[in-house]
Short mmCIF file of C-alpha atoms and ligand atoms in Angstrom, two decimals:
data_model
loop_
_atom_site.label_atom_id
_atom_site.label_comp_id
_atom_site.label_asym_id
_atom_site.label_seq_id
_atom_site.Cartn_x
_atom_site.Cartn_y
_atom_site.Cartn_z
CA MET A 1278 73.42 108.79 84.67
CA GLY A 1279 75.63 111.68 83.66
CA LEU A 1280 79.34 112.19 83.41
CA ARG A 1281 81.72 111.39 86.27
CA LYS A 1282 81.58 113.91 89.11
CA ASP A 1283 85.31 114.51 88.67
CA PHE A 1284 85.01 114.85 84.89
CA LEU A 1285 87.98 116.79 83.56
CA TRP A 1286 86.55 119.63 81.49
CA GLY A 1287 88.98 121.99 79.87
CA GLY A 1288 90.81 123.10 76.77
CA ALA A 1289 93.91 122.11 74.84
CA THR A 1290 96.84 123.88 73.20
CA ALA A 1291 100.34 123.10 71.95
CA ALA A 1292 103.51 125.04 72.74
CA ASN A 1293 104.52 125.91 69.19
CA GLN A 1294 101.02 127.11 68.31
CA LEU A 1295 100.64 129.64 71.10
CA GLU A 1296 103.78 130.34 73.11
CA GLY A 1297 105.90 132.37 70.72
CA GLY A 1298 109.07 133.57 72.49
CA TYR A 1299 110.94 131.24 70.17
CA ASP A 1300 114.37 132.52 71.21
CA GLN A 1301 113.63 133.70 74.73
CA ASP A 1302 115.54 132.47 77.78
CA GLY A 1303 117.81 130.12 75.89
CA ARG A 1304 115.16 128.25 73.87
CA GLY A 1305 116.57 126.39 70.88
CA LEU A 1306 115.12 126.05 67.40
CA ALA A 1307 112.66 123.27 66.51
CA ASN A 1308 111.12 121.84 63.33
CA VAL A 1309 107.80 123.55 64.10
CA ASP A 1310 109.47 126.99 64.12
CA VAL A 1311 110.62 126.78 60.52
CA ALA A 1312 107.22 125.76 59.13
CA PRO A 1313 105.87 128.88 57.40
CA VAL A 1314 102.29 129.93 56.73
CA GLY A 1315 101.20 129.48 53.12
CA GLU A 1316 101.47 127.14 50.20
CA ASP A 1317 104.84 125.55 51.02
CA ARG A 1318 103.81 124.49 54.47
CA ARG A 1319 102.22 121.19 53.45
CA ALA A 1320 105.28 120.06 51.47
CA ILE A 1321 107.56 121.06 54.34
CA ILE A 1322 105.66 119.41 57.18
CA SER A 1323 105.31 116.23 55.13
CA GLY A 1324 109.08 116.01 54.72
CA GLU A 1325 108.89 116.24 50.93
CA LYS A 1326 110.55 119.65 50.78
CA LYS A 1327 113.71 120.19 52.78
CA HIS A 1328 113.48 123.48 54.62
CA LEU A 1329 115.49 123.58 57.83
CA ASP A 1330 115.94 127.29 58.46
CA PHE A 1331 114.21 130.66 58.28
CA ASP A 1332 114.37 132.71 55.11
CA ASP A 1333 113.15 136.19 54.16
CA GLU A 1334 110.55 134.91 51.76
CA HIS A 1335 108.18 133.37 54.28
CA PHE A 1336 106.36 134.36 57.44
CA TYR A 1337 106.91 132.02 60.40
CA PRO A 1338 103.90 132.20 62.72
CA ALA A 1339 105.36 130.11 65.56
CA LYS A 1340 108.03 132.72 66.28
CA GLU A 1341 105.62 134.98 68.15
CA ALA A 1342 102.38 132.97 67.89
CA ILE A 1343 99.99 134.58 70.42
CA ASP A 1344 102.78 135.43 72.86
CA HIS A 1345 101.44 133.11 75.54
CA TYR A 1346 105.01 132.78 76.82
CA ASN A 1347 104.76 136.33 78.15
CA ARG A 1348 101.00 136.38 78.80
CA TYR A 1349 100.27 132.97 80.27
CA LYS A 1350 98.99 134.39 83.55
CA GLU A 1351 96.28 136.38 81.79
CA ASP A 1352 95.33 133.36 79.68
CA ILE A 1353 95.17 130.95 82.59
CA ALA A 1354 93.06 133.43 84.54
CA LEU A 1355 90.55 133.34 81.68
CA PHE A 1356 90.60 129.52 81.68
CA GLY A 1357 89.99 129.71 85.42
CA GLU A 1358 87.04 132.02 84.84
CA MET A 1359 85.50 129.43 82.52
CA GLY A 1360 85.87 126.90 85.32
CA PHE A 1361 88.43 124.64 83.64
CA LYS A 1362 89.25 121.55 85.66
CA THR A 1363 92.18 120.75 83.41
CA TYR A 1364 94.36 122.49 80.88
CA ARG A 1365 96.15 120.46 78.23
CA LEU A 1366 99.38 122.05 77.08
CA SER A 1367 102.63 120.83 75.65
CA ILE A 1368 106.23 121.30 76.64
CA ALA A 1369 108.53 122.87 74.07
CA TRP A 1370 111.39 120.36 74.11
CA THR A 1371 113.87 123.11 73.09
CA ARG A 1372 113.08 125.19 76.17
CA ILE A 1373 114.28 122.31 78.32
CA PHE A 1374 117.07 121.02 76.08
CA PRO A 1375 117.76 123.70 73.45
CA LYS A 1376 119.74 121.37 71.20
CA GLY A 1377 118.26 118.13 72.46
CA ASP A 1378 121.43 116.21 73.20
CA GLU A 1379 122.74 118.17 76.19
CA LYS A 1380 123.21 116.35 79.47
CA GLU A 1381 121.94 119.19 81.62
CA PRO A 1382 118.62 120.99 81.12
CA ASN A 1383 118.07 124.72 80.70
CA GLU A 1384 116.87 125.96 84.10
CA ALA A 1385 114.99 128.93 82.63
CA GLY A 1386 112.85 126.58 80.53
CA LEU A 1387 112.11 124.29 83.47
CA LYS A 1388 111.21 127.27 85.61
CA PHE A 1389 108.78 128.62 83.01
CA TYR A 1390 106.66 125.47 83.10
CA GLU A 1391 106.95 125.15 86.85
CA ASP A 1392 105.50 128.65 87.23
CA LEU A 1393 102.85 127.90 84.66
CA PHE A 1394 101.77 124.70 86.46
CA LYS A 1395 101.63 126.57 89.77
CA GLU A 1396 99.49 129.21 88.10
CA CYS A 1397 97.09 126.49 86.93
CA HIS A 1398 96.82 125.03 90.42
CA LYS A 1399 95.88 128.46 91.79
CA TYR A 1400 92.62 128.08 89.88
CA GLY A 1401 92.17 124.40 90.70
CA ILE A 1402 93.24 123.47 87.17
CA GLU A 1403 95.02 120.14 86.77
CA PRO A 1404 97.65 120.29 84.00
CA LEU A 1405 97.51 117.60 81.34
CA VAL A 1406 100.90 117.64 79.66
CA THR A 1407 101.82 116.47 76.18
CA ILE A 1408 105.53 115.79 76.20
CA THR A 1409 105.94 116.05 72.43
CA HIS A 1410 103.37 117.91 70.39
CA PHE A 1411 104.94 117.86 66.93
CA ASP A 1412 108.22 119.39 68.07
CA CYS A 1413 111.71 118.06 67.57
CA PRO A 1414 114.87 120.07 68.20
CA MET A 1415 116.40 121.23 64.92
CA HIS A 1416 119.85 120.15 66.07
CA LEU A 1417 118.60 116.56 66.46
CA ILE A 1418 117.22 116.66 62.94
CA LYS A 1419 120.39 118.04 61.40
CA GLU A 1420 122.80 115.85 63.38
CA TYR A 1421 120.86 112.63 63.76
CA GLY A 1422 117.99 112.67 61.24
CA GLY A 1423 115.23 112.98 63.86
CA TRP A 1424 113.28 109.89 64.89
CA ARG A 1425 114.74 107.76 62.11
CA ASN A 1426 117.73 107.44 64.46
CA ARG A 1427 117.59 105.21 67.53
CA LYS A 1428 119.78 107.69 69.42
CA MET A 1429 116.58 109.70 69.86
CA LEU A 1430 115.59 107.28 72.60
CA ASP A 1431 118.46 108.49 74.78
CA PHE A 1432 117.52 112.12 74.30
CA TYR A 1433 113.85 111.45 74.92
CA GLU A 1434 114.70 109.47 78.04
CA ASN A 1435 116.71 112.39 79.37
CA LEU A 1436 113.86 114.78 78.58
CA THR A 1437 111.14 112.66 80.17
CA ARG A 1438 113.12 111.78 83.29
CA THR A 1439 113.88 115.46 83.78
CA LEU A 1440 110.21 116.40 83.42
CA PHE A 1441 108.81 113.67 85.66
CA THR A 1442 111.35 114.44 88.36
CA ARG A 1443 111.04 118.19 88.29
CA TYR A 1444 107.24 118.30 88.09
CA LYS A 1445 106.48 115.53 90.57
CA GLY A 1446 103.47 116.66 92.56
CA LEU A 1447 102.59 119.38 90.04
CA VAL A 1448 101.58 117.20 87.09
CA LYS A 1449 100.02 113.75 87.12
CA TYR A 1450 98.48 113.39 83.64
CA TRP A 1451 100.95 112.94 80.78
CA LEU A 1452 100.72 112.15 77.07
CA THR A 1453 103.86 110.87 75.38
CA PHE A 1454 103.35 111.84 71.69
CA ASN A 1455 100.59 113.96 70.25
CA GLU A 1456 98.72 112.19 67.43
CA ILE A 1457 101.38 109.53 67.09
CA ASN A 1458 99.80 108.34 63.84
CA ILE A 1459 100.55 111.71 62.20
CA ILE A 1460 103.99 110.34 61.40
CA LEU A 1461 102.44 108.62 58.38
CA HIS A 1462 100.96 111.88 57.07
CA ALA A 1463 103.24 114.73 58.14
CA PRO A 1464 106.56 113.09 59.06
CA PHE A 1465 108.65 116.26 59.34
CA MET A 1466 106.16 117.71 61.80
CA GLY A 1467 105.52 114.38 63.50
CA ALA A 1468 109.06 113.03 63.73
CA GLY A 1469 111.58 115.43 62.22
CA ILE A 1470 111.94 113.33 59.10
CA VAL A 1471 113.07 114.69 55.75
CA PHE A 1472 113.14 112.12 52.97
CA GLU A 1473 116.26 111.37 50.97
CA GLU A 1474 116.00 110.80 47.26
CA GLY A 1475 114.99 107.24 46.34
CA GLU A 1476 114.56 105.82 49.81
CA ASN A 1477 111.71 103.51 50.81
CA LYS A 1478 109.49 106.02 52.62
CA LYS A 1479 107.29 103.45 54.27
CA GLU A 1480 110.32 101.71 55.71
CA VAL A 1481 111.69 104.99 57.07
CA LEU A 1482 108.34 105.80 58.67
CA TYR A 1483 107.76 102.45 60.35
CA ARG A 1484 111.30 102.32 61.66
CA ALA A 1485 110.91 105.82 63.11
CA ALA A 1486 107.51 104.82 64.49
CA HIS A 1487 109.17 101.89 66.24
CA HIS A 1488 111.57 104.28 67.93
CA GLU A 1489 108.70 106.47 69.07
CA LEU A 1490 106.72 103.48 70.34
CA VAL A 1491 109.65 102.17 72.37
CA ALA A 1492 110.35 105.70 73.62
CA SER A 1493 106.73 105.99 74.70
CA ALA A 1494 106.89 102.72 76.67
CA MET A 1495 110.16 103.82 78.24
CA ALA A 1496 108.63 107.14 79.29
CA THR A 1497 105.64 105.30 80.76
CA LYS A 1498 107.99 103.13 82.79
CA ILE A 1499 109.94 106.12 84.10
CA ALA A 1500 106.76 108.07 84.89
CA HIS A 1501 105.45 105.23 87.05
CA GLU A 1502 108.82 104.73 88.75
CA VAL A 1503 109.21 108.40 89.61
CA ASP A 1504 105.67 108.71 90.93
CA PRO A 1505 103.14 105.87 91.00
CA LYS A 1506 100.42 108.54 90.90
CA ASN A 1507 101.43 109.49 87.37
CA GLN A 1508 98.96 108.46 84.68
CA VAL A 1509 100.26 108.21 81.15
CA GLY A 1510 98.19 108.17 78.00
CA CYS A 1511 98.81 107.60 74.32
CA MET A 1512 97.25 110.03 71.83
CA LEU A 1513 95.60 109.14 68.54
CA ALA A 1514 94.26 111.33 65.74
CA ALA A 1515 91.01 109.39 65.68
CA GLY A 1516 88.01 109.26 63.37
CA LYS A 1517 86.17 106.10 62.41
CA ASN A 1518 86.51 105.05 58.78
CA TYR A 1519 83.13 104.28 57.25
CA PRO A 1520 83.00 102.05 54.19
CA ASN A 1521 82.01 104.04 51.10
CA SER A 1522 79.29 101.43 50.44
CA PRO A 1523 78.25 98.00 51.77
CA ARG A 1524 80.40 96.39 49.10
CA PRO A 1525 82.81 94.00 50.80
CA ILE A 1526 85.82 95.66 49.14
CA ASP A 1527 84.81 98.96 50.75
CA VAL A 1528 84.25 97.33 54.13
CA LEU A 1529 87.69 95.75 53.94
CA ALA A 1530 89.22 99.09 52.91
CA ALA A 1531 87.59 100.77 55.93
CA GLN A 1532 88.90 98.07 58.25
CA GLN A 1533 92.38 98.46 56.84
CA ALA A 1534 92.26 102.25 57.10
CA ASP A 1535 91.21 101.98 60.75
CA ARG A 1536 94.02 99.55 61.42
CA GLN A 1537 96.55 101.95 59.96
CA ASN A 1538 95.67 104.26 62.86
CA TYR A 1539 94.99 101.68 65.56
CA PHE A 1540 98.35 100.05 64.87
CA PHE A 1541 100.06 102.61 67.10
CA ILE A 1542 97.58 102.30 69.93
CA ASP A 1543 97.55 98.50 69.65
CA VAL A 1544 101.25 98.62 70.49
CA GLN A 1545 100.96 101.28 73.19
CA SER A 1546 97.90 99.81 74.86
CA ARG A 1547 98.17 96.05 74.26
CA GLY A 1548 101.96 96.00 74.37
CA GLU A 1549 102.76 94.18 71.16
CA TYR A 1550 102.79 94.55 67.41
CA PRO A 1551 99.47 93.33 66.02
CA ALA A 1552 99.56 90.35 63.63
CA TYR A 1553 98.06 92.33 60.73
CA ALA A 1554 100.93 94.85 60.86
CA LEU A 1555 103.63 92.22 61.20
CA LYS A 1556 102.25 90.41 58.15
CA GLU A 1557 102.00 93.56 56.08
CA LEU A 1558 105.52 94.72 56.89
CA GLU A 1559 106.93 91.25 56.30
CA ARG A 1560 105.17 91.09 52.92
CA GLU A 1561 106.75 94.39 51.95
CA GLY A 1562 110.20 93.38 53.14
CA ILE A 1563 110.26 96.04 55.87
CA GLU A 1564 112.23 95.06 58.91
CA ILE A 1565 111.32 96.55 62.26
CA PRO A 1566 114.48 97.50 64.15
CA PHE A 1567 113.73 95.51 67.31
CA GLU A 1568 116.60 95.49 69.77
CA GLU A 1569 117.07 93.40 72.85
CA GLY A 1570 114.56 94.33 75.52
CA ASP A 1571 112.18 96.22 73.21
CA ARG A 1572 109.49 93.55 73.27
CA GLU A 1573 109.54 93.33 77.08
CA LEU A 1574 109.47 97.10 77.45
CA LEU A 1575 106.47 97.41 75.15
CA LYS A 1576 104.66 94.56 76.89
CA GLU A 1577 105.28 95.64 80.46
CA HIS A 1578 104.74 99.38 80.14
CA THR A 1579 101.47 99.97 78.40
CA VAL A 1580 99.51 103.19 78.81
CA ASP A 1581 96.99 103.89 81.57
CA PHE A 1582 94.44 105.59 79.36
CA ILE A 1583 93.71 106.28 75.72
CA SER A 1584 93.45 109.87 74.61
CA PHE A 1585 92.51 111.05 71.17
CA SER A 1586 91.53 113.97 68.98
CA TYR A 1587 88.31 113.87 67.02
CA TYR A 1588 87.30 116.38 64.39
CA SER A 1589 85.61 114.21 61.81
CA SER A 1590 84.84 110.70 60.69
CA ARG A 1591 86.47 109.39 57.50
CA VAL A 1592 85.39 107.29 54.54
CA ALA A 1593 87.38 104.55 52.81
CA SER A 1594 86.85 102.97 49.44
CA GLY A 1595 88.32 99.81 47.97
CA ASP A 1596 87.63 101.10 44.48
CA PRO A 1597 90.59 103.02 43.00
CA GLU A 1598 88.20 104.96 40.75
CA VAL A 1599 86.61 106.63 43.77
CA ASN A 1600 88.91 109.44 44.73
CA GLU A 1601 86.96 112.57 45.47
CA LYS A 1602 88.78 113.60 48.63
CA THR A 1603 87.91 115.98 51.46
CA GLU A 1604 90.03 119.11 51.36
CA GLY A 1605 92.21 120.97 53.77
CA ASN A 1606 92.92 118.12 56.11
CA ILE A 1607 96.14 116.22 56.76
CA PHE A 1608 93.88 113.19 57.23
CA ALA A 1609 92.02 113.61 53.94
CA SER A 1610 89.56 110.85 53.05
CA VAL A 1611 86.83 110.07 50.55
CA LYS A 1612 83.99 112.60 50.81
CA ASN A 1613 80.88 111.65 52.73
CA PRO A 1614 77.83 113.01 50.85
CA TYR A 1615 75.71 112.89 54.01
CA LEU A 1616 77.82 115.40 55.93
CA GLU A 1617 78.29 119.15 55.90
CA ALA A 1618 81.80 120.58 56.01
CA SER A 1619 83.60 123.44 57.76
CA GLU A 1620 85.07 126.40 55.85
CA TRP A 1621 88.25 124.34 55.58
CA GLY A 1622 86.43 121.31 54.17
CA TRP A 1623 86.53 119.23 57.37
CA GLN A 1624 83.36 117.17 57.46
CA ILE A 1625 81.20 117.55 60.53
CA ASP A 1626 79.90 114.38 62.16
CA PRO A 1627 78.90 114.47 65.84
CA LEU A 1628 77.44 110.97 65.77
CA GLY A 1629 80.78 109.83 64.41
CA LEU A 1630 82.28 110.82 67.77
CA ARG A 1631 79.97 108.39 69.58
CA ILE A 1632 80.80 105.69 67.04
CA THR A 1633 84.54 106.37 67.34
CA MET A 1634 84.43 106.31 71.14
CA ASN A 1635 82.66 102.96 71.11
CA ASP A 1636 85.11 101.58 68.61
CA ILE A 1637 88.11 102.57 70.70
CA TYR A 1638 86.59 101.48 73.99
CA ASP A 1639 85.54 98.10 72.58
CA ARG A 1640 89.08 97.59 71.35
CA TYR A 1641 91.07 98.56 74.46
CA GLN A 1642 88.75 98.62 77.48
CA LYS A 1643 90.77 101.40 79.09
CA PRO A 1644 89.49 104.83 80.17
CA LEU A 1645 89.26 107.30 77.31
CA PHE A 1646 90.07 111.00 77.26
CA ILE A 1647 88.95 113.30 74.43
CA VAL A 1648 91.82 115.76 74.31
CA GLU A 1649 90.92 117.63 71.10
CA ASN A 1650 87.69 118.49 69.36
CA GLY A 1651 86.52 121.74 67.83
CA LEU A 1652 85.62 123.83 64.83
CA GLY A 1653 88.16 125.90 62.92
CA ALA A 1654 86.25 128.91 61.60
CA ILE A 1655 86.61 132.51 60.48
CA ASP A 1656 85.41 134.82 63.24
CA LYS A 1657 84.19 138.35 62.64
CA PRO A 1658 84.56 140.47 65.76
CA ASP A 1659 82.39 143.58 66.25
CA GLU A 1660 83.91 146.99 67.05
CA ASN A 1661 84.57 145.85 70.63
CA GLY A 1662 86.30 142.70 69.54
CA TYR A 1663 83.33 140.53 70.56
CA VAL A 1664 82.50 137.46 68.45
CA GLU A 1665 79.04 135.85 68.35
CA ASP A 1666 80.20 132.37 67.43
CA ASP A 1667 76.94 130.43 67.43
CA TYR A 1668 78.37 128.12 64.74
CA ARG A 1669 81.10 127.06 67.20
CA ILE A 1670 78.60 126.56 69.99
CA ASP A 1671 76.47 124.38 67.66
CA TYR A 1672 79.47 122.27 66.71
CA LEU A 1673 80.64 121.78 70.29
CA ALA A 1674 77.15 121.22 71.73
CA SER A 1675 76.35 118.52 69.20
CA HIS A 1676 79.66 116.75 69.83
CA ILE A 1677 79.33 116.96 73.61
CA LYS A 1678 75.80 115.57 73.31
CA ALA A 1679 77.10 112.60 71.27
CA MET A 1680 79.96 112.16 73.76
CA LYS A 1681 77.46 112.01 76.64
CA GLU A 1682 75.42 109.42 74.78
CA ALA A 1683 78.49 107.23 74.43
CA VAL A 1684 78.92 107.46 78.21
CA GLU A 1685 75.30 107.30 79.34
CA LEU A 1686 73.82 104.96 76.75
CA ASP A 1687 76.80 102.82 75.79
CA GLY A 1688 78.80 102.76 79.04
CA VAL A 1689 82.07 104.13 77.69
CA ASP A 1690 84.43 105.12 80.51
CA LEU A 1691 85.46 108.73 79.82
CA MET A 1692 87.83 110.79 81.97
CA GLY A 1693 87.46 114.18 80.38
CA TYR A 1694 87.08 116.48 77.43
CA THR A 1695 89.39 119.29 76.36
CA SER A 1696 88.28 121.26 73.33
CA TRP A 1697 91.02 122.20 70.89
CA GLY A 1698 92.53 125.68 70.82
CA CYS A 1699 90.57 127.03 73.79
CA ILE A 1700 92.23 130.34 72.99
CA ASP A 1701 92.80 131.30 69.32
CA LEU A 1702 96.17 130.05 68.15
CA VAL A 1703 98.15 129.19 65.04
CA SER A 1704 96.79 126.35 62.89
CA ALA A 1705 99.07 123.31 62.73
CA GLY A 1706 97.92 122.29 59.27
CA THR A 1707 98.00 125.67 57.53
CA GLY A 1708 99.90 128.03 59.84
CA GLU A 1709 97.00 130.48 59.67
CA MET A 1710 95.65 132.57 62.54
CA LYS A 1711 92.32 133.10 60.83
CA LYS A 1712 91.41 129.44 61.35
CA ARG A 1713 90.18 129.96 64.88
CA TYR A 1714 88.98 127.43 67.44
CA GLY A 1715 88.98 129.49 70.62
CA PHE A 1716 86.56 130.66 73.28
CA ILE A 1717 88.86 133.68 73.49
CA TYR A 1718 89.49 135.90 70.50
CA VAL A 1719 93.09 137.00 69.97
CA ASP A 1720 93.68 140.07 67.84
CA ARG A 1721 96.27 138.82 65.39
CA ASP A 1722 96.15 138.00 61.69
CA ASN A 1723 97.93 135.63 59.31
CA LYS A 1724 100.76 138.07 58.77
CA GLY A 1725 101.36 138.80 62.42
CA ASN A 1726 99.50 142.14 62.64
CA GLY A 1727 97.28 142.93 65.62
CA THR A 1728 97.39 143.98 69.25
CA LEU A 1729 97.27 140.43 70.68
CA GLU A 1730 94.43 141.61 72.92
CA ARG A 1731 92.28 138.80 74.32
CA THR A 1732 88.44 139.05 74.26
CA PRO A 1733 86.04 136.32 75.41
CA LYS A 1734 83.62 135.20 72.68
CA LYS A 1735 79.99 134.17 73.14
CA SER A 1736 81.16 130.54 73.36
CA PHE A 1737 83.28 131.48 76.41
CA HIS A 1738 80.14 132.11 78.46
CA TRP A 1739 78.40 129.09 76.99
CA TYR A 1740 81.29 126.74 77.88
CA LYS A 1741 81.41 128.14 81.41
CA LYS A 1742 77.79 127.07 81.85
CA VAL A 1743 78.47 123.66 80.31
CA ILE A 1744 81.24 123.07 82.83
CA GLU A 1745 79.17 124.39 85.74
CA THR A 1746 76.38 121.93 84.96
CA ASN A 1747 78.79 119.06 84.20
CA GLY A 1748 77.50 118.98 80.64
CA GLU A 1749 73.79 118.88 81.54
CA ASP A 1750 72.95 122.28 80.06
CA LEU A 1751 74.15 122.57 76.46
CA SER A 1752 71.58 125.14 75.40
CA ASN A 1753 72.62 128.33 73.66
CA ASP A 1754 70.66 131.19 75.20
C1 BG6 B 1891 95.40 118.26 65.57
C2 BG6 B 1891 96.64 118.75 66.24
O1 BG6 B 1891 95.80 117.56 64.45
O2 BG6 B 1891 94.50 119.16 65.03
C3 BG6 B 1891 96.64 120.24 66.58
O3 BG6 B 1891 96.99 118.00 67.35
C4 BG6 B 1891 95.94 121.00 65.48
O4 BG6 B 1891 97.96 120.64 66.81
C5 BG6 B 1891 94.51 120.52 65.40
O5 BG6 B 1891 96.01 122.37 65.62
C6 BG6 B 1891 93.66 121.27 64.40
O6 BG6 B 1891 94.27 121.28 63.16
P1 BG6 B 1891 94.54 122.63 62.38
O7 BG6 B 1891 95.29 122.23 61.18
O8 BG6 B 1891 93.19 123.19 62.08
O9 BG6 B 1891 95.32 123.48 63.31
#
């Protein structure tokens, strides 16, 4: 019984949401930098509104974020204090290749992550590295159109080979693309895509997805060649779709909605396009830009493990009249009347995590890794900056309990768990700072005011105990 002895407990972040230092040491500009906080953000990250530079009208939270770039030692020390076994972070592509298409990397960028990885190892923390977490160099978007262009494969190859070579021995767990299925929902953020007037959006997206899928297989191949100890995972924004009712049309709708997400992992894990996707694309006259060698690459270089984020389950309906949607979520779905929701309207469903884990494990039979889970909430610090975040502890405890049940009662093979935003950071969906997930409070607001001081919350001490007991003690006392 219980979780693996070497279970990888930890927390997760993404470069653009915490590093800041957007122009330090030669870093270039990326799509994620020009996404402002506020109303326009959704239209920009979805590629509907073209916005490729800074202006004076908006506030751009990624520019300074929480200044982790200059404070990473302090932050990693706090992760060490909690007993993290792993820390999931992402590489800012534009620190390594500022424009994206250079031949030679930027040494200062490489050195930053090398030092950061060494810092992790000081505390016995194994880095888990996302190669691309929503970032794409701005130059590649302006010159090549982002992932809609097959040339991106060359640039990604150069990036990944550089990383695997330089960090051999320092990093062994890699993820190729964060939430690869986000491309269908926020294509500018997911793949640097801005739509042109009148084009077939679905075609653009699936062609770009093909490039990412081939790039992912190529990176997996290189990772294994450079060091057979490397383990590479795919990464899915997961959440089981429940049918809105037992009506067969709703059940079919739920199956189809699940397949829209699993499509990506079917390719990355099974190594080929699933029949249902081929049929659908053929029906719609969408041609996948297969080139010579793509099929073999996909088939021979599948991922070692399946990682995913889970915040909520989803609901699908086959009835067009039913359209009361959940709010505030890039992955909006029909509302589930049986669930409570967070302050941002994300529905809370711990049992859904167990169901989702079983679904994924049944489908792929590869080890799973939960690399994001958490509650975005408004925290109210006392005069010392201390936050009593029992609501966060409740959320996490109930999800970890469900996760353990999937392992202990259902036999799911699980490598680890990293909660999202282990230190407060900028929200990807809204750009806000006040949507906090962390165990560590960071004094900064939506407009960039604050001292950036770090203060452990109540959940910090709770999570430390959870890790110490390998998940056996989830009590809040
Ligand atoms: C996931 C992303 O979609 O959800 C993270 O991988 C993101 O980057 C997280 O921050 C939570 O979403 P949000 O919009 O609350 O930041």
